[in-house]
């Protein structure tokens, strides 16, 4: 069983903000897979379905970013999911808008949602897809990540989201190393 988690913040005021790229990717995956992320439990919204014979769960933690690990560990414990089957998708300010970086482990890199997952899961050895959102030298970090993409950035983030979805498909159909080789 694979657990794919997209990080973001719940609520209409956070929709389409830079910090919610993980949620945007999850919504796009659900469209492509023709499923609805509409079950509410484990401090999150999720859907469980079969993909090429394997159980897959898409999870959007509803704990707010800084507590994402609470939802992730509840889901992992309930469904007995091994950390090797966890994939987390989230935004990264240190990369250009829409660029992807896939890794099998690593530090939180200052991302509070990932810090929370590492604290709750007890390891930083889990798969991740980081989607670039860039940064602005004159805008405070919190204001920037909670802001929306500019018109000229929209095609770049749309492409990044589509590529993240394709990377997830490669992960499910083949393996994560193949996805890393193709999308890094």
Steps between C-alpha positions, in 0.01 A plus 500: 500500500631843403422820692534818294470819703467853364572779747296817530269697726124444525250775427394713207738783592797270431376351172738555208771651724865405449508303825211284376677354197487157667120521516489616136700195393270271701192653338652449155596138580144433613371643169740285297420188705126580490457484878376754757693596811186520710540269800562684828696324775851499650500884512493503123311447180589189303400238248607136484489326163667233291754595234625214286413255775665690787324694776578872486396772743502870411505716815461872557569571870250750642714583805658811350849471361700505824317192636483288183682213669204439735278401208773304320592283801133427579448379144822296502417335832140418408581350160837355615690690230876466498702822473654359180152534341456867598531777240459866603442784251561859605620847399863613495607865506857420395408391149352688203123489457388162369838323519491155663751331725441138601693348790482179703593675825638823641456772756195721531692787344309748715158373388279475811263242351790268425650568846172382651497182289861422592418551871193275488632228268838493677717513189586729211534198271181531298439582137413855404418713200582867549332747267676833458315819592804735500540785751500876498782701663274782620193305618494332841501120470158454664338760274666351193403136558143597589475713186368385165698440184529795262351477155840445336581221750176308443612306189821401683322369810236326285782319317666413832174355633452292184858372523450412867192298405699320230777430752245344737371282216855381423552431872183287510559324169875437531690638802624824654852473359356497147291807588810675638698423187224636280396814690813628681 
